[in-house]
CSV table of C-alpha atoms in Angstrom, one decimal:
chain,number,residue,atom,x,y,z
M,1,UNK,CA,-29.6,38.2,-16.5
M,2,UNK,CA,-26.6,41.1,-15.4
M,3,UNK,CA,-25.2,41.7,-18.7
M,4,UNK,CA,-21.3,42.1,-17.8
M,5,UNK,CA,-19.2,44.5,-20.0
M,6,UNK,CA,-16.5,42.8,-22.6
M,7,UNK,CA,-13.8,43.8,-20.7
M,8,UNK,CA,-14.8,42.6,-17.2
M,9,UNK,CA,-15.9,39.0,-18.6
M,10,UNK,CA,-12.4,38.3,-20.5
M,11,UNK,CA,-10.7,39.4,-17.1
M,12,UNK,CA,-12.8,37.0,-14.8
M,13,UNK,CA,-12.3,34.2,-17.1
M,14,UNK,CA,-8.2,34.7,-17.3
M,15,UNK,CA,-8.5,34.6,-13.8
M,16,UNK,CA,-9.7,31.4,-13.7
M,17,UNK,CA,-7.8,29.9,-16.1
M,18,UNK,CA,-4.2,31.2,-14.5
M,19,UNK,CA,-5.8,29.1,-11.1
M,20,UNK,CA,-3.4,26.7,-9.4
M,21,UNK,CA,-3.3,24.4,-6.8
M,22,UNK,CA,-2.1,25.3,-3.8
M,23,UNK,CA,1.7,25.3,-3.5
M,24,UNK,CA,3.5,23.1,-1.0
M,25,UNK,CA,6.9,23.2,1.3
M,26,UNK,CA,8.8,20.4,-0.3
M,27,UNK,CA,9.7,17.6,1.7
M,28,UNK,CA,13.0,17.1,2.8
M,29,UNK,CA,14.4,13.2,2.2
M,30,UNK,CA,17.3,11.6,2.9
M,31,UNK,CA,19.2,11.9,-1.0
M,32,UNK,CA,22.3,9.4,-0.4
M,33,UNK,CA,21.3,7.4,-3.0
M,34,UNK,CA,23.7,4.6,-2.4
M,35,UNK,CA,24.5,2.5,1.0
M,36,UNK,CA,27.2,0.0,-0.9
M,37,UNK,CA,26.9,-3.5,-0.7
M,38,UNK,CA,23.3,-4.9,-1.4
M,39,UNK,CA,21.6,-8.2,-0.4
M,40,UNK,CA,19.1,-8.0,-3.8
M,41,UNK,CA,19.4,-7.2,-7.0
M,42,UNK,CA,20.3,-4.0,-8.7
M,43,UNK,CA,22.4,-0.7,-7.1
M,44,UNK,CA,22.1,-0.5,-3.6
M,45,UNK,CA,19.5,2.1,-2.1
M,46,UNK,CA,21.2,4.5,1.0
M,47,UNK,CA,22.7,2.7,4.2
M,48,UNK,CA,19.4,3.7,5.9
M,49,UNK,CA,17.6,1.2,4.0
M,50,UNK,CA,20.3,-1.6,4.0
M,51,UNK,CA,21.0,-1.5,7.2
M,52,UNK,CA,17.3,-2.0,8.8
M,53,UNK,CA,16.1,-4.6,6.0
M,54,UNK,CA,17.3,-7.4,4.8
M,55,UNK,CA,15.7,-10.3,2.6
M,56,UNK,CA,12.3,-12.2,3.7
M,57,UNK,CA,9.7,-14.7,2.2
M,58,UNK,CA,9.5,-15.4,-1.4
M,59,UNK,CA,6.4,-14.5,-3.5
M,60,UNK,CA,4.5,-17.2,-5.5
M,61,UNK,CA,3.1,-16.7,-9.0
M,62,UNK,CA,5.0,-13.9,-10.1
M,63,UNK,CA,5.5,-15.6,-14.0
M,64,UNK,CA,1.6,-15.2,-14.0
M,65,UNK,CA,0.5,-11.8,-11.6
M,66,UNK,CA,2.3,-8.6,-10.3
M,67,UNK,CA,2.1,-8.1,-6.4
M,68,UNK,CA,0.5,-5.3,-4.9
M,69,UNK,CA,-1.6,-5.4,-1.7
M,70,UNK,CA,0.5,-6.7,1.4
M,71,UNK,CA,-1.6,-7.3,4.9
M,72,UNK,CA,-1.3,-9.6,8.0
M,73,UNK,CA,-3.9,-12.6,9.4
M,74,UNK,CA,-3.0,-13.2,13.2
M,75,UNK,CA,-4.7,-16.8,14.4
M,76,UNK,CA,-6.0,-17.5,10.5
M,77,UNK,CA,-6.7,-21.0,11.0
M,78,UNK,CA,-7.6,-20.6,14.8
M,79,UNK,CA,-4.7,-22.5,15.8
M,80,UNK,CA,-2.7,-19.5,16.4
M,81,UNK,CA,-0.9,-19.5,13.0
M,82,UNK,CA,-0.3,-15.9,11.2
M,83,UNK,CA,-0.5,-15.3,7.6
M,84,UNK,CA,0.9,-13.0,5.4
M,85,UNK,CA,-1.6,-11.6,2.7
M,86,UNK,CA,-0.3,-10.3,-1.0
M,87,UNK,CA,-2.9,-10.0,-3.4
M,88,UNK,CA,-1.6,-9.7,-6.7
M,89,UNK,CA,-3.4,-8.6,-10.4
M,90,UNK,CA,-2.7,-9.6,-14.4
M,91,UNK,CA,-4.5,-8.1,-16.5
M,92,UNK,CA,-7.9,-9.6,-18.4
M,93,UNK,CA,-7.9,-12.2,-15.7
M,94,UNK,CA,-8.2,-13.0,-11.9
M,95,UNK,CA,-6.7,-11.4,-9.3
M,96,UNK,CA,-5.2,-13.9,-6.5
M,97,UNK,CA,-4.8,-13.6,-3.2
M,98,UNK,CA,-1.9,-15.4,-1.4
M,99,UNK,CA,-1.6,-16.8,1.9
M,100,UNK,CA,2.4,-16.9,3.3
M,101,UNK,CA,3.3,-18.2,6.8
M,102,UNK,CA,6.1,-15.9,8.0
M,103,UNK,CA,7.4,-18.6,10.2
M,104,UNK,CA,8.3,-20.9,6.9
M,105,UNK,CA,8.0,-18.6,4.4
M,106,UNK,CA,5.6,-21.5,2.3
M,107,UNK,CA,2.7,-20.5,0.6
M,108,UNK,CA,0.2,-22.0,2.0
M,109,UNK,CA,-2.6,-21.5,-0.6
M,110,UNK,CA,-3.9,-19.4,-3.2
M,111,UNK,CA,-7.4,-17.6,-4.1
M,112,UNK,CA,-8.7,-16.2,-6.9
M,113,UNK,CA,-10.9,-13.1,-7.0
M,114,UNK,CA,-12.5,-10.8,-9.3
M,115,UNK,CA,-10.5,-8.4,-11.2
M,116,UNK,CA,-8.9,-5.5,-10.0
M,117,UNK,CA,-5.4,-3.8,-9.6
M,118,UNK,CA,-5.9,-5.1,-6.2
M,119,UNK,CA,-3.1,-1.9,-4.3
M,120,UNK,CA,-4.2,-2.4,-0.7
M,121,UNK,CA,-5.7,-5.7,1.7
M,122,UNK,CA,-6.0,-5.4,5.3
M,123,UNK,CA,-8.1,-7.8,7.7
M,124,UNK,CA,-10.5,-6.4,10.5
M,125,UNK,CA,-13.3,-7.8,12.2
M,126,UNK,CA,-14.0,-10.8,10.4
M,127,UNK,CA,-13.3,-9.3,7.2
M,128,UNK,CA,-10.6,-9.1,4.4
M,129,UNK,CA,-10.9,-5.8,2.6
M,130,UNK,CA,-9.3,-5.8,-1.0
M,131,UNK,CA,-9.1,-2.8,-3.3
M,132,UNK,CA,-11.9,-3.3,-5.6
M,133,UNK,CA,-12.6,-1.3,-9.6
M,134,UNK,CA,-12.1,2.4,-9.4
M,135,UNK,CA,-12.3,3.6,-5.7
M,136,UNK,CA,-13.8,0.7,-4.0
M,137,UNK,CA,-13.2,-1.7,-1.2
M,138,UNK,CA,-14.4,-5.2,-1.7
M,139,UNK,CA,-14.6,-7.3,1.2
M,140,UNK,CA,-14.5,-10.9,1.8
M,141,UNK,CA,-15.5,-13.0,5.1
M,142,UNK,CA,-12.3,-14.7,7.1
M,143,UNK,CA,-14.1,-18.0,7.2
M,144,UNK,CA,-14.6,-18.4,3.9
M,145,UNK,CA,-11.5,-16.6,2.3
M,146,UNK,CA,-10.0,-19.4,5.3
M,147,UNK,CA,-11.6,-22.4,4.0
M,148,UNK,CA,-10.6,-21.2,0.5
M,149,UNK,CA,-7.1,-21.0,1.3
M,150,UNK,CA,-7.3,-24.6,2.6
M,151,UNK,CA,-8.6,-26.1,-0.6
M,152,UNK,CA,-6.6,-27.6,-3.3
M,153,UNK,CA,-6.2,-25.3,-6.1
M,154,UNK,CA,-6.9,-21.9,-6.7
M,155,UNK,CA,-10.5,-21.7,-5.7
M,156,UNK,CA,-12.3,-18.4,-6.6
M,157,UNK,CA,-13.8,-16.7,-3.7
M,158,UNK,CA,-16.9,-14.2,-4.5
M,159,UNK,CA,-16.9,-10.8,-2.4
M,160,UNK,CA,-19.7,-10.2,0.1
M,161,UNK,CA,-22.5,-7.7,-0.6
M,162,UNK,CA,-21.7,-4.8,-2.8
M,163,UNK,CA,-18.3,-2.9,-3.3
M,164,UNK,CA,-18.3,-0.1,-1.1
M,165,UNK,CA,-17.3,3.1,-3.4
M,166,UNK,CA,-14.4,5.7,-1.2
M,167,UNK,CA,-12.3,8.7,-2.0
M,168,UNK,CA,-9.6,6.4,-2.8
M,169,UNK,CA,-8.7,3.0,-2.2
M,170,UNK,CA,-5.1,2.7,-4.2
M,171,UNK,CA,-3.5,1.5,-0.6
M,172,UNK,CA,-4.9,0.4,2.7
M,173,UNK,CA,-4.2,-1.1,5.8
M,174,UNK,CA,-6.1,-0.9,9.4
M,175,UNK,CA,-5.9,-0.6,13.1
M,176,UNK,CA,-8.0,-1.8,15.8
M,177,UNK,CA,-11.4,-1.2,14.2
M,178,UNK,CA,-10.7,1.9,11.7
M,179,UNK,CA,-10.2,1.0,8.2
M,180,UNK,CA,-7.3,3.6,6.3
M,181,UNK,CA,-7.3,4.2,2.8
M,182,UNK,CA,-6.4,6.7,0.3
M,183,UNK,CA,-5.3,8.2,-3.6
M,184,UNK,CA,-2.4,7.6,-5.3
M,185,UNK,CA,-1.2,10.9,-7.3
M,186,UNK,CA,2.3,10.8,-9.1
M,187,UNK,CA,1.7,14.5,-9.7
M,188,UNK,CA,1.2,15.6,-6.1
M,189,UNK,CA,0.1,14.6,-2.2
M,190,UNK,CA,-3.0,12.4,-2.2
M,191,UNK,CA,-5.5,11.9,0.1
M,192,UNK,CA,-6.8,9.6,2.7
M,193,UNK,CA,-9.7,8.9,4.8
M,194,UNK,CA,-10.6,6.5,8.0
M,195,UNK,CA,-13.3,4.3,7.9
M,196,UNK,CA,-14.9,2.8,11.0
M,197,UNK,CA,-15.4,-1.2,10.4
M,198,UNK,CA,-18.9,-2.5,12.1
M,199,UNK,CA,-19.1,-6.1,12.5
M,200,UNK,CA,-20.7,-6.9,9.6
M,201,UNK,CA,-18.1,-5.1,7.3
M,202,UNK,CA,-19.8,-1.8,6.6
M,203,UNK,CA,-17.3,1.1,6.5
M,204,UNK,CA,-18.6,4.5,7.6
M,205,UNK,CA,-16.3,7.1,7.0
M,206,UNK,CA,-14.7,9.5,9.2
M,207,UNK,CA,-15.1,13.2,8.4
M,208,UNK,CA,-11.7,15.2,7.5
M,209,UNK,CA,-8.9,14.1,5.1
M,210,UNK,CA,-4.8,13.1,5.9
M,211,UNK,CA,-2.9,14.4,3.3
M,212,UNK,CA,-0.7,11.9,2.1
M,213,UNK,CA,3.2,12.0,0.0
M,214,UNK,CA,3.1,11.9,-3.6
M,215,UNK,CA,3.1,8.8,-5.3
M,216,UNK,CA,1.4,6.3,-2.3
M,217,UNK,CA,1.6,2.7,-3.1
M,218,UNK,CA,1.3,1.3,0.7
M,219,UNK,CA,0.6,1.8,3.8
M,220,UNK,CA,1.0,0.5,7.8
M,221,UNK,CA,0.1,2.2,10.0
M,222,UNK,CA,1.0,1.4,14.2
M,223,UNK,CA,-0.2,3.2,17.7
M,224,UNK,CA,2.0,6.5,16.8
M,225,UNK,CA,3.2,6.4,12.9
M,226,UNK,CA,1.8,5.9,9.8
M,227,UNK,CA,4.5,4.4,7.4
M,228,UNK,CA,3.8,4.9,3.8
M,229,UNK,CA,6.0,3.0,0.8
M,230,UNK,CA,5.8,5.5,-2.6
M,231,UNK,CA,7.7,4.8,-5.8
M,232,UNK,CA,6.4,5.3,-9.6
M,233,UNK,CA,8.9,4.2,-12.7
M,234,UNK,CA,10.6,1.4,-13.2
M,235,UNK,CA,14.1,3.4,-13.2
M,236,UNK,CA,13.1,5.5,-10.3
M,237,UNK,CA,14.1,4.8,-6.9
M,238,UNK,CA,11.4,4.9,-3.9
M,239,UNK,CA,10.8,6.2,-1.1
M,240,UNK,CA,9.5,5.3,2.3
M,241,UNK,CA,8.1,7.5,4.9
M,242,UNK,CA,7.7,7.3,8.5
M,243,UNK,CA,4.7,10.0,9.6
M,244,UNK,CA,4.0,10.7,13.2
M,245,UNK,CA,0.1,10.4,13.5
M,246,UNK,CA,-1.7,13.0,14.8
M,247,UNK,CA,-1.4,15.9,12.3
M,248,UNK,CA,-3.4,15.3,9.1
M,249,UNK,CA,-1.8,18.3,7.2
M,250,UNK,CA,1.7,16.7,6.0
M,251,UNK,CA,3.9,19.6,6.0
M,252,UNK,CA,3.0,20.2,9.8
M,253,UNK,CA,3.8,16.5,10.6
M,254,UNK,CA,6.6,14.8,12.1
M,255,UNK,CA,8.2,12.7,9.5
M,256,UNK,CA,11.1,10.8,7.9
M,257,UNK,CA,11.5,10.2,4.4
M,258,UNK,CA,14.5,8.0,2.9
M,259,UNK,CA,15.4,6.5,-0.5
M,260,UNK,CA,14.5,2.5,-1.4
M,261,UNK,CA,14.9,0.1,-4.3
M,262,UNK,CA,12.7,0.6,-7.2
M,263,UNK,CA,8.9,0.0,-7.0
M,264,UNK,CA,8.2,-0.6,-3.7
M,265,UNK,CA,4.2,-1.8,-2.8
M,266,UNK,CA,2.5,-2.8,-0.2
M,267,UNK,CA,4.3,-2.4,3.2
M,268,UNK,CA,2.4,-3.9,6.1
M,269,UNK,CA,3.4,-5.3,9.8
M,270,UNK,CA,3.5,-8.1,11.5
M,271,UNK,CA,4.5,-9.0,15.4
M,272,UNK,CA,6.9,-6.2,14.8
M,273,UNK,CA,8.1,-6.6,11.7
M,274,UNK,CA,7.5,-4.5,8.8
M,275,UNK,CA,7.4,-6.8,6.0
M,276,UNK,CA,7.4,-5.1,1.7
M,277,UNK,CA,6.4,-5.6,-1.0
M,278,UNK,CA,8.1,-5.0,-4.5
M,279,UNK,CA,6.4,-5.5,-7.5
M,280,UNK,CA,9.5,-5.4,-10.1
M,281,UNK,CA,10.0,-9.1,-9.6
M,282,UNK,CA,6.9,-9.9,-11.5
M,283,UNK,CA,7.1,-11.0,-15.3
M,284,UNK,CA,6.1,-7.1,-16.7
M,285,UNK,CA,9.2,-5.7,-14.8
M,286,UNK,CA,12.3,-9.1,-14.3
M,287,UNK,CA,13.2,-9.1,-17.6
M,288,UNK,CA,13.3,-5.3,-18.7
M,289,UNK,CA,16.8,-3.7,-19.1
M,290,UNK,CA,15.1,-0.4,-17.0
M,291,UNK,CA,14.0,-2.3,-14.0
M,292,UNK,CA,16.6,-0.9,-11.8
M,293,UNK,CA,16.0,-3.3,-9.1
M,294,UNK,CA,14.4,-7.1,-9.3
M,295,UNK,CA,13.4,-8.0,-6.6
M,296,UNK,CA,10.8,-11.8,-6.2
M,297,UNK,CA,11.1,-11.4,-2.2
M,298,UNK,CA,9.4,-9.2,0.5
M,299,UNK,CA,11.9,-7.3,2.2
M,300,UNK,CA,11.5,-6.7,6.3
M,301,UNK,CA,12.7,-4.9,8.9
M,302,UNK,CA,11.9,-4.4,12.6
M,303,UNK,CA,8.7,-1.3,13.1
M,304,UNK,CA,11.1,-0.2,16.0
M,305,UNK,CA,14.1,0.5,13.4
M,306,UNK,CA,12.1,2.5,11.5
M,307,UNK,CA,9.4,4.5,14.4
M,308,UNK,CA,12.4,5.5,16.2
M,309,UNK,CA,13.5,7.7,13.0
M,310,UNK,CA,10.4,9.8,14.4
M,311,UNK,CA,10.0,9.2,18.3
Protein backbone atom coordinates (compact mmCIF):
# COMPACT_ATOMS: atom_id res chain seq x y z
CA UNK A 1 0.00 0.00 0.00
CA UNK A 2 1.41 4.03 -1.16
CA UNK A 3 1.55 5.45 2.13
CA UNK A 4 0.32 9.18 1.34
CA UNK A 5 1.73 12.11 3.46
CA UNK A 6 -0.68 13.89 6.22
CA UNK A 7 -1.02 16.77 4.36
CA UNK A 8 -1.96 15.31 0.88
CA UNK A 9 -4.72 12.91 2.41
CA UNK A 10 -6.65 15.79 4.48
CA UNK A 11 -6.50 17.81 1.12
CA UNK A 12 -7.98 14.92 -1.13
CA UNK A 13 -10.66 14.20 1.37
CA UNK A 14 -11.79 18.15 1.63
CA UNK A 15 -12.01 17.85 -1.86
CA UNK A 16 -14.49 15.44 -1.83
CA UNK A 17 -16.48 16.55 0.73
CA UNK A 18 -16.82 20.40 -0.85
CA UNK A 19 -18.27 18.09 -4.22
CA UNK A 20 -21.54 19.31 -5.68
CA UNK A 21 -23.82 18.42 -8.18
CA UNK A 22 -23.68 19.91 -11.17
CA UNK A 23 -25.25 23.40 -11.39
CA UNK A 24 -28.13 24.13 -13.68
CA UNK A 25 -29.59 27.30 -15.89
CA UNK A 26 -32.84 27.88 -14.15
CA UNK A 27 -35.87 27.51 -15.96
CA UNK A 28 -37.78 30.38 -16.92
CA UNK A 29 -41.85 30.02 -16.02
CA UNK A 30 -44.49 32.08 -16.64
CA UNK A 31 -44.78 33.84 -12.69
CA UNK A 32 -48.39 35.70 -12.99
CA UNK A 33 -49.60 33.93 -10.31
CA UNK A 34 -53.21 34.99 -10.76
CA UNK A 35 -55.60 34.91 -13.95
CA UNK A 36 -58.93 36.36 -11.88
CA UNK A 37 -61.98 34.64 -11.87
CA UNK A 38 -61.69 30.77 -11.18
CA UNK A 39 -64.08 27.91 -12.04
CA UNK A 40 -62.74 25.69 -8.76
CA UNK A 41 -61.85 26.27 -5.58
CA UNK A 42 -59.29 28.41 -4.01
CA UNK A 43 -57.18 31.66 -5.74
CA UNK A 44 -57.10 31.43 -9.26
CA UNK A 45 -53.78 30.15 -11.04
CA UNK A 46 -52.46 32.67 -14.19
CA UNK A 47 -54.88 33.37 -17.24
CA UNK A 48 -52.76 30.70 -19.08
CA UNK A 49 -54.24 28.08 -17.09
CA UNK A 50 -57.83 29.36 -16.83
CA UNK A 51 -58.20 30.08 -20.00
CA UNK A 52 -57.24 26.53 -21.68
CA UNK A 53 -58.96 24.38 -18.82
CA UNK A 54 -61.94 24.24 -17.38
CA UNK A 55 -63.79 21.59 -15.12
CA UNK A 56 -64.25 17.73 -16.20
CA UNK A 57 -65.32 14.38 -14.59
CA UNK A 58 -65.68 13.89 -10.95
CA UNK A 59 -63.42 11.46 -8.98
CA UNK A 60 -65.01 8.56 -6.94
CA UNK A 61 -63.82 7.52 -3.52
CA UNK A 62 -61.90 10.38 -2.48
CA UNK A 63 -63.48 10.13 1.52
CA UNK A 64 -61.52 6.75 1.39
CA UNK A 65 -58.06 7.12 -1.20
CA UNK A 66 -56.04 10.09 -2.63
CA UNK A 67 -55.65 10.08 -6.64
CA UNK A 68 -52.60 9.74 -8.25
CA UNK A 69 -52.06 7.87 -11.55
CA UNK A 70 -54.26 9.24 -14.50
CA UNK A 71 -54.17 7.08 -18.01
CA UNK A 72 -56.58 6.42 -20.96
CA UNK A 73 -58.34 2.82 -22.32
CA UNK A 74 -59.49 3.38 -25.96
CA UNK A 75 -62.13 0.37 -27.07
CA UNK A 76 -62.02 -1.10 -23.12
CA UNK A 77 -64.93 -3.22 -23.43
CA UNK A 78 -64.44 -3.84 -27.30
CA UNK A 79 -67.42 -1.95 -28.12
CA UNK A 80 -65.52 1.15 -28.82
CA UNK A 81 -66.07 2.77 -25.42
CA UNK A 82 -62.90 4.72 -23.81
CA UNK A 83 -62.03 4.80 -20.26
CA UNK A 84 -60.43 7.03 -18.17
CA UNK A 85 -57.95 5.26 -15.61
CA UNK A 86 -57.11 7.03 -11.97
CA UNK A 87 -55.60 4.80 -9.58
CA UNK A 88 -55.59 6.06 -6.26
CA UNK A 89 -53.66 4.83 -2.72
CA UNK A 90 -54.62 5.07 1.33
CA UNK A 91 -52.35 4.03 3.29
CA UNK A 92 -52.24 0.38 5.16
CA UNK A 93 -54.82 -0.74 2.67
CA UNK A 94 -55.64 -1.29 -1.14
CA UNK A 95 -54.95 0.70 -3.76
CA UNK A 96 -58.00 1.09 -6.35
CA UNK A 97 -58.12 1.51 -9.62
CA UNK A 98 -61.05 3.52 -11.26
CA UNK A 99 -62.62 3.24 -14.49
CA UNK A 100 -64.45 6.77 -15.77
CA UNK A 101 -66.25 7.13 -19.14
CA UNK A 102 -65.33 10.61 -20.42
CA UNK A 103 -68.41 10.69 -22.39
CA UNK A 104 -70.74 10.60 -19.01
CA UNK A 105 -68.36 11.16 -16.65
CA UNK A 106 -69.89 7.88 -14.48
CA UNK A 107 -67.67 5.62 -12.92
CA UNK A 108 -68.09 2.69 -14.29
CA UNK A 109 -66.33 0.31 -11.77
CA UNK A 110 -63.74 0.07 -9.32
CA UNK A 111 -60.66 -2.49 -8.65
CA UNK A 112 -58.64 -3.07 -5.94
CA UNK A 113 -54.90 -3.77 -6.04
CA UNK A 114 -52.01 -4.29 -3.93
CA UNK A 115 -50.54 -1.53 -2.16
CA UNK A 116 -48.67 1.15 -3.41
CA UNK A 117 -48.50 4.98 -3.84
CA UNK A 118 -49.74 3.98 -7.19
CA UNK A 119 -48.06 7.90 -9.19
CA UNK A 120 -48.30 6.69 -12.81
CA UNK A 121 -50.80 3.99 -14.99
CA UNK A 122 -50.69 3.81 -18.62
CA UNK A 123 -52.15 0.94 -20.95
CA UNK A 124 -50.07 -0.68 -23.93
CA UNK A 125 -50.27 -3.77 -25.59
CA UNK A 126 -52.69 -5.66 -23.63
CA UNK A 127 -51.38 -4.38 -20.51
CA UNK A 128 -52.05 -1.90 -17.64
CA UNK A 129 -48.90 -0.78 -16.07
CA UNK A 130 -49.27 0.65 -12.44
CA UNK A 131 -46.47 2.10 -10.29
CA UNK A 132 -45.68 -0.75 -8.05
CA UNK A 133 -43.35 -0.54 -4.21
CA UNK A 134 -40.17 1.40 -4.61
CA UNK A 135 -39.19 1.71 -8.31
CA UNK A 136 -41.39 -0.78 -9.91
CA UNK A 137 -43.92 -1.22 -12.59
CA UNK A 138 -46.60 -3.77 -11.89
CA UNK A 139 -48.68 -4.80 -14.68
CA UNK A 140 -51.96 -6.15 -15.07
CA UNK A 141 -53.74 -7.98 -18.27
CA UNK A 142 -56.63 -5.73 -20.06
CA UNK A 143 -58.98 -8.71 -20.02
CA UNK A 144 -58.88 -9.37 -16.71
CA UNK A 145 -58.48 -5.79 -15.19
CA UNK A 146 -61.79 -5.54 -17.92
CA UNK A 147 -63.74 -8.21 -16.56
CA UNK A 148 -62.86 -6.77 -13.12
CA UNK A 149 -64.15 -3.49 -13.80
CA UNK A 150 -67.51 -5.21 -14.94
CA UNK A 151 -68.10 -7.00 -11.69
CA UNK A 152 -70.10 -5.83 -8.82
CA UNK A 153 -68.03 -4.50 -6.19
CA UNK A 154 -64.63 -3.72 -5.78
CA UNK A 155 -62.99 -6.90 -6.82
CA UNK A 156 -59.22 -7.23 -6.17
CA UNK A 157 -57.23 -7.92 -9.21
CA UNK A 158 -53.69 -9.72 -8.68
CA UNK A 159 -50.67 -8.34 -10.89
CA UNK A 160 -49.10 -10.63 -13.56
CA UNK A 161 -45.70 -12.17 -13.01
CA UNK A 162 -43.22 -10.32 -11.03
CA UNK A 163 -42.83 -6.34 -10.54
CA UNK A 164 -40.39 -5.21 -12.89
CA UNK A 165 -37.74 -3.01 -10.74
CA UNK A 166 -36.72 0.73 -12.96
CA UNK A 167 -34.76 3.80 -12.29
CA UNK A 168 -37.96 5.39 -11.35
CA UNK A 169 -41.45 4.80 -11.66
CA UNK A 170 -43.09 7.90 -9.59
CA UNK A 171 -45.03 8.94 -13.03
CA UNK A 172 -45.64 7.18 -16.35
CA UNK A 173 -47.52 7.19 -19.36
CA UNK A 174 -46.77 5.60 -22.95
CA UNK A 175 -46.82 5.84 -26.71
CA UNK A 176 -47.22 3.54 -29.42
CA UNK A 177 -45.16 0.62 -27.89
CA UNK A 178 -42.50 2.53 -25.54
CA UNK A 179 -43.30 2.61 -22.00
CA UNK A 180 -41.96 6.32 -20.23
CA UNK A 181 -41.23 6.54 -16.69
CA UNK A 182 -39.13 8.38 -14.33
CA UNK A 183 -37.99 10.05 -10.51
CA UNK A 184 -39.67 12.43 -8.69
CA UNK A 185 -36.99 14.81 -6.81
CA UNK A 186 -38.44 18.02 -4.95
CA UNK A 187 -34.72 18.97 -4.58
CA UNK A 188 -33.77 18.92 -8.28
CA UNK A 189 -34.43 17.56 -12.15
CA UNK A 190 -35.23 13.82 -12.04
CA UNK A 191 -34.80 11.35 -14.43
CA UNK A 192 -36.54 9.23 -16.89
CA UNK A 193 -36.07 6.32 -19.08
CA UNK A 194 -38.05 4.46 -22.14
CA UNK A 195 -38.99 1.10 -21.99
CA UNK A 196 -39.91 -0.92 -25.04
CA UNK A 197 -43.32 -3.04 -24.21
CA UNK A 198 -43.14 -6.74 -25.95
CA UNK A 199 -46.41 -8.39 -26.12
CA UNK A 200 -46.26 -10.23 -23.19
CA UNK A 201 -45.60 -7.15 -20.96
CA UNK A 202 -41.84 -7.35 -20.48
CA UNK A 203 -40.23 -3.88 -20.50
CA UNK A 204 -36.65 -3.62 -21.82
CA UNK A 205 -35.17 -0.50 -21.33
CA UNK A 206 -33.78 2.01 -23.63
CA UNK A 207 -30.21 3.10 -23.03
CA UNK A 208 -29.67 7.05 -22.19
CA UNK A 209 -31.69 9.10 -19.60
CA UNK A 210 -34.33 12.43 -20.28
CA UNK A 211 -33.77 14.72 -17.71
CA UNK A 212 -36.86 15.75 -16.24
CA UNK A 213 -38.26 19.30 -14.06
CA UNK A 214 -38.09 19.17 -10.46
CA UNK A 215 -40.77 17.95 -8.57
CA UNK A 216 -42.55 15.40 -11.51
CA UNK A 217 -45.83 14.08 -10.52
CA UNK A 218 -47.28 13.24 -14.26
CA UNK A 219 -46.73 12.81 -17.39
CA UNK A 220 -48.29 12.65 -21.24
CA UNK A 221 -46.54 12.50 -23.63
CA UNK A 222 -47.90 13.00 -27.71
CA UNK A 223 -45.97 12.67 -31.34
CA UNK A 224 -43.81 16.03 -30.55
CA UNK A 225 -44.10 17.03 -26.62
CA UNK A 226 -43.77 15.57 -23.53
CA UNK A 227 -46.11 17.39 -21.06
CA UNK A 228 -45.21 16.96 -17.46
CA UNK A 229 -47.56 18.21 -14.29
CA UNK A 230 -45.06 19.01 -11.04
CA UNK A 231 -46.25 20.44 -7.75
CA UNK A 232 -45.07 19.46 -4.07
CA UNK A 233 -46.81 21.33 -0.83
CA UNK A 234 -50.11 21.72 -0.13
CA UNK A 235 -49.73 25.76 -0.18
CA UNK A 236 -47.58 25.68 -3.17
CA UNK A 237 -48.82 26.33 -6.54
CA UNK A 238 -47.77 23.89 -9.53
CA UNK A 239 -46.52 23.89 -12.49
CA UNK A 240 -47.08 22.34 -15.80
CA UNK A 241 -44.65 22.00 -18.59
CA UNK A 242 -44.87 21.56 -22.17
CA UNK A 243 -41.25 19.93 -23.47
CA UNK A 244 -40.56 19.52 -27.12
CA UNK A 245 -39.27 15.81 -27.52
CA UNK A 246 -36.24 15.31 -29.06
CA UNK A 247 -33.54 16.75 -26.67
CA UNK A 248 -33.12 14.62 -23.57
CA UNK A 249 -30.91 17.29 -21.81
CA UNK A 250 -33.75 19.88 -20.41
CA UNK A 251 -31.98 23.01 -20.49
CA UNK A 252 -31.23 22.49 -24.34
CA UNK A 253 -34.97 21.70 -24.90
CA UNK A 254 -37.84 23.56 -26.25
CA UNK A 255 -40.19 24.19 -23.49
CA UNK A 256 -43.09 26.08 -21.72
CA UNK A 257 -43.54 26.17 -18.19
CA UNK A 258 -46.65 28.01 -16.47
CA UNK A 259 -48.17 28.20 -12.93
CA UNK A 260 -51.41 25.73 -11.90
CA UNK A 261 -53.56 25.10 -8.86
CA UNK A 262 -52.09 23.36 -6.04
CA UNK A 263 -51.10 19.64 -6.25
CA UNK A 264 -51.53 18.77 -9.57
CA UNK A 265 -51.02 14.65 -10.45
CA UNK A 266 -51.39 12.65 -13.07
CA UNK A 267 -51.99 14.43 -16.44
CA UNK A 268 -52.76 12.13 -19.26
CA UNK A 269 -54.65 12.45 -22.85
CA UNK A 270 -57.42 11.41 -24.46
CA UNK A 271 -58.91 11.98 -28.28
CA UNK A 272 -57.23 15.24 -27.79
CA UNK A 273 -57.91 16.24 -24.55
CA UNK A 274 -55.57 16.50 -21.83
CA UNK A 275 -57.41 15.46 -18.86
CA UNK A 276 -55.60 16.17 -14.70
CA UNK A 277 -55.51 15.09 -12.05
CA UNK A 278 -55.38 16.85 -8.48
CA UNK A 279 -55.00 15.07 -5.48
CA UNK A 280 -56.00 17.97 -2.91
CA UNK A 281 -59.67 16.91 -3.11
CA UNK A 282 -58.95 13.76 -1.25
CA UNK A 283 -59.86 13.46 2.54
CA UNK A 284 -55.78 14.18 3.74
CA UNK A 285 -55.85 17.53 1.88
CA UNK A 286 -60.25 19.01 1.58
CA UNK A 287 -60.39 19.84 4.97
CA UNK A 288 -56.94 21.51 5.80
CA UNK A 289 -56.88 25.28 6.19
CA UNK A 290 -53.31 25.15 3.93
CA UNK A 291 -54.76 23.32 1.01
CA UNK A 292 -54.70 26.28 -1.23
CA UNK A 293 -56.84 24.79 -3.81
CA UNK A 294 -59.61 21.76 -3.40
CA UNK A 295 -60.17 20.45 -6.11
CA UNK A 296 -62.61 16.58 -6.35
CA UNK A 297 -62.66 16.99 -10.35
CA UNK A 298 -60.07 16.36 -13.28
CA UNK A 299 -59.51 19.34 -14.97
CA UNK A 300 -59.08 19.31 -19.11
CA UNK A 301 -58.08 21.14 -21.79
CA UNK A 302 -57.46 20.58 -25.55
CA UNK A 303 -53.43 18.91 -26.24
CA UNK A 304 -53.50 21.57 -29.15
CA UNK A 305 -53.96 24.57 -26.56
CA UNK A 306 -51.20 23.55 -24.80
CA UNK A 307 -48.52 21.93 -27.90
CA UNK A 308 -48.90 25.12 -29.64
CA UNK A 309 -47.10 26.97 -26.59
CA UNK A 310 -44.07 25.06 -28.10
CA UNK A 311 -44.69 24.41 -31.96
Amino acid sequence: MVKRPLAITITVIAAALTTTAPAYAAISCDTETTGGSTFYDGPSAPKKYDARFSNSVSIPNLSTHTPQGAGTWYNWDGSGKNLLLVAAYRAGADSQIYGIDPATGSTVGVVAIAESHVGGITVSKGWAFVSGQGNSIRKYKLTELRDALKAAGTPYLAQGGTARDVNGASFMDSYGDSLFAGTFNDTGRGTMYEYKIATDGTLTTVAGAWEVPTKTQGLTVTANHFIYSTSYGRGNRSNLYVVKRGQKDLDAAALSCFRAPSMTEGITEYNGTAYLVYESGSHLYASDPATLNVIPRMHKASVSSLTSLVP
